[in-house]
Backbone as numpy.savetxt, mean C-alpha at the origin, in Angstrom:
# Nx Ny Nz CAx CAy CAz Cx Cy Cz
-4.54 9.70 11.64 -4.35 8.18 10.58 -4.67 6.63 11.21
-4.78 5.80 10.82 -5.57 4.74 11.03 -4.38 3.65 11.76
-2.82 3.66 11.63 -2.12 3.36 12.31 -2.28 1.40 12.65
-2.89 1.05 11.19 -3.10 -0.38 10.80 -1.80 -0.74 10.19
-1.17 0.32 9.47 0.31 -0.81 8.59 0.58 0.32 9.47
2.40 -0.12 9.36 3.86 0.45 9.49 4.58 -0.07 8.62
5.21 1.50 8.52 5.79 0.74 7.27 6.78 -0.50 7.07
7.07 -0.95 5.37 7.66 -2.19 6.01 6.93 -3.76 5.37
5.49 -3.23 6.39 4.10 -4.38 6.15 4.43 -4.85 4.33
4.44 -5.62 4.40 3.54 -6.24 2.77 2.13 -6.61 3.30
2.06 -6.08 2.03 0.46 -5.98 1.66 -0.61 -6.27 0.48
-1.39 -6.64 -0.25 -1.46 -6.27 -1.06 -3.96 -6.20 -1.74
-3.41 -5.59 -1.97 -5.54 -5.31 -2.26 -6.57 -6.58 -1.55
-7.08 -5.86 -1.59 -8.15 -7.44 -1.30 -8.52 -7.76 -2.59
-8.65 -7.45 -3.36 -9.41 -7.36 -4.55 -7.97 -8.19 -5.55
-7.08 -8.32 -4.98 -5.90 -9.13 -5.30 -4.55 -8.06 -6.01
-4.26 -8.60 -6.14 -2.42 -7.97 -7.17 -1.25 -8.39 -6.86
-0.18 -7.24 -7.15 0.95 -7.84 -6.46 1.08 -7.32 -4.74
2.14 -7.84 -4.85 2.61 -7.96 -3.23 3.22 -6.41 -3.33
3.21 -5.32 -2.61 3.39 -3.83 -2.55 4.20 -3.94 -0.80
4.78 -3.01 -0.21 5.19 -2.66 0.56 5.42 -0.74 1.04
4.49 -1.14 2.61 3.68 0.64 2.64 5.60 0.87 2.83
5.14 2.17 3.08 5.76 3.12 2.75 5.80 3.88 3.76
4.55 4.92 3.69 3.95 5.08 4.95 2.52 5.73 4.51
2.30 6.12 5.72 0.43 6.61 5.46 0.32 8.24 5.63
-0.11 8.78 5.27 -0.41 10.02 5.01 -2.42 11.03 4.72
-2.08 11.95 4.93 -3.36 12.11 4.90 -3.71 12.96 3.33
-3.88 12.61 2.53 -4.45 13.26 1.59 -5.88 12.47 0.81
-6.86 13.57 1.07 -8.42 13.43 1.41 -8.45 11.97 2.27
-7.65 12.51 2.96 -8.88 11.07 4.16 -7.29 10.59 4.73
-7.29 9.56 5.37 -6.00 8.42 5.56 -5.94 7.44 4.58
-4.43 8.34 4.21 -4.33 7.31 3.12 -2.65 6.40 3.39
-2.48 4.85 2.42 -1.39 4.78 2.87 -0.63 4.58 1.29
1.10 5.21 1.61 1.64 5.13 0.02 2.28 3.98 0.43
2.35 3.11 -0.73 2.87 1.80 -1.25 4.00 1.65 -2.46
4.72 0.31 -2.62 5.31 0.80 -2.93 5.30 -0.60 -3.73
5.20 -1.09 -5.92 5.90 -2.54 -5.65 6.57 -2.57 -7.20
6.66 -3.36 -7.90 7.45 -3.60 -8.91 6.52 -4.24 -10.01
6.33 -4.06 -11.70 5.44 -4.75 -12.36 6.47 -5.53 -13.01
5.67 -6.61 -13.97 6.17 -6.95 -14.83 8.04 -7.01 -15.68
7.74 -5.83 -16.16 9.20 -5.67 -16.35 10.10 -4.99 -15.27
10.01 -4.97 -14.30 10.58 -4.29 -12.95 10.62 -3.01 -12.74
9.99 -2.66 -12.97 9.29 -0.92 -12.75 9.15 -0.30 -10.72
9.83 0.47 -10.77 9.37 0.66 -9.50 7.79 1.81 -10.11
7.04 1.29 -9.17 5.70 1.81 -8.96 5.67 2.49 -7.34
4.61 3.29 -7.38 3.68 3.59 -6.26 3.11 4.05 -6.32
1.58 4.11 -5.38 0.44 4.40 -5.18 -0.57 4.62 -3.52
-0.77 5.37 -3.92 -1.80 5.71 -2.44 -3.11 4.75 -2.62
-3.11 4.07 -1.40 -4.63 3.82 -1.08 -4.72 3.53 0.30
-6.72 3.54 -0.32 -7.23 3.45 1.54 -6.93 2.69 2.15
-6.80 2.20 3.32 -6.17 1.00 4.19 -7.80 0.39 4.00
-9.26 0.33 3.67 -9.87 -0.52 3.39 -9.72 -1.33 2.85
-8.73 -0.88 1.76 -8.67 -1.89 -0.05 -7.50 -2.76 0.93
-7.30 -2.68 1.19 -5.26 -3.55 1.82 -5.39 -4.26 2.61
-4.90 -5.18 2.44 -4.66 -6.72 3.89 -3.18 -7.25 3.45
-3.24 -7.02 4.87 -1.37 -7.51 5.12 -1.16 -8.90 5.55
-0.08 -9.31 4.36 0.18 -10.83 3.72 1.20 -11.30 5.06
């Protein structure tokens, strides 16, 4: 695991986008970080991201 992020860290994609909260690191096709965020309509979303695509805020 990367151990770059911990549960509760606030991150966003280096390319921009919404603020997201780190939920966990996971082994899915390599090291991945699971994040949650809310869209404009307040729907809760989640996804897995490669650690090198994220930056801590």
